[in-house]
Structures are given as C-alpha cells and as structure tokens.
XYZ file of C-alpha atoms in Angstrom:
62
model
C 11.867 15.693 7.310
C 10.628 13.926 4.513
C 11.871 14.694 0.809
C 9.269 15.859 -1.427
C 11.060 14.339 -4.612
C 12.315 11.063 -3.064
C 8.647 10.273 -1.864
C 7.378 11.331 -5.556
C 9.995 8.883 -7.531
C 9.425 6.458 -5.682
C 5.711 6.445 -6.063
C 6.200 6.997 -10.131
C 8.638 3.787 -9.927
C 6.234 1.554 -8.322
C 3.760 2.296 -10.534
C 6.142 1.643 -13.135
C 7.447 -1.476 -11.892
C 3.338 -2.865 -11.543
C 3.559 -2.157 -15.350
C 1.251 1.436 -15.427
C 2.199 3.854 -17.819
C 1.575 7.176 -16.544
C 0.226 10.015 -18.273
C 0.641 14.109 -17.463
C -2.878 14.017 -15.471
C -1.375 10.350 -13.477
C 1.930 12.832 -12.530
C 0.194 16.015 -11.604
C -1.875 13.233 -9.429
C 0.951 12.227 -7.521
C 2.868 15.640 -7.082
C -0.056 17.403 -5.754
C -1.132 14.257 -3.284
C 1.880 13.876 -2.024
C 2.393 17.849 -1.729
C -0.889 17.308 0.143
C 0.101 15.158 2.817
C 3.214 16.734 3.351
C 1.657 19.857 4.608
C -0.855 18.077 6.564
C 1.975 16.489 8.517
C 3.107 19.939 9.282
C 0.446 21.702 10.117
C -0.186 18.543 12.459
C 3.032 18.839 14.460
C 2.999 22.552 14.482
C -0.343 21.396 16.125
C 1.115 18.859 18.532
C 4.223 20.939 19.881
C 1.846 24.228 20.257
C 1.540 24.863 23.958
C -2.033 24.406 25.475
C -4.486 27.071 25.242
C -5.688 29.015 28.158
C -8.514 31.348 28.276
C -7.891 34.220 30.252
C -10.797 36.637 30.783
C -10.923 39.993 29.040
C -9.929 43.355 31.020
C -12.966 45.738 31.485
C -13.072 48.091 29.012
C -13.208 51.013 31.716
C-alpha cells in the first residue's frame, strides 16, 4: 500500500525544488488531495475484488 506521508513529501519537495513557496492553504491542499485519492483507490479495489452480484428473487411473504 501506498504511504500517505511519503506521497505528501514528496509532492511538498517538488514543489520546492520548481522554486514555490508554499503557504498553510498550499499544504492543507496537498494533504487532503492526496488523502483523497488514497481512499478512492480503496474503495476501488474493495470494488474490484467484491464478488459479482446476483439477484435472487424475494420469498413470498406467506
């Protein structure tokens, strides 16, 4: 799985590097994006390794 905090400094260093300063708004930015996408991942292989659906027709009530 991917590290939350490794993914984040690198991102801040980059930016860094291309000569940006970064501000509190700039970091909150980047934390919450790549928070974001993180969960998105997950919920998309929870998706993926779900087993298939199958509709299976109600019992009568009586």
């Amino acid at each position: 799985m991917l590290n939350r905090q490794t993914i984040e400094q690198v991102l801040i260093s980059a930016a860094r590097q291309q000569g940006f300063t970064l501000n509190g708004k700039d970091l909150l930015d980047i934390r919450t994006n790549v928070a974001v996408s993180l969960a998105a991942k997950e919920r998309h292989r929870q998706r993926m390794n779900a087993p298939a659906y199958q509709w299976k027709k109600p019992a009568p009530r009586r």
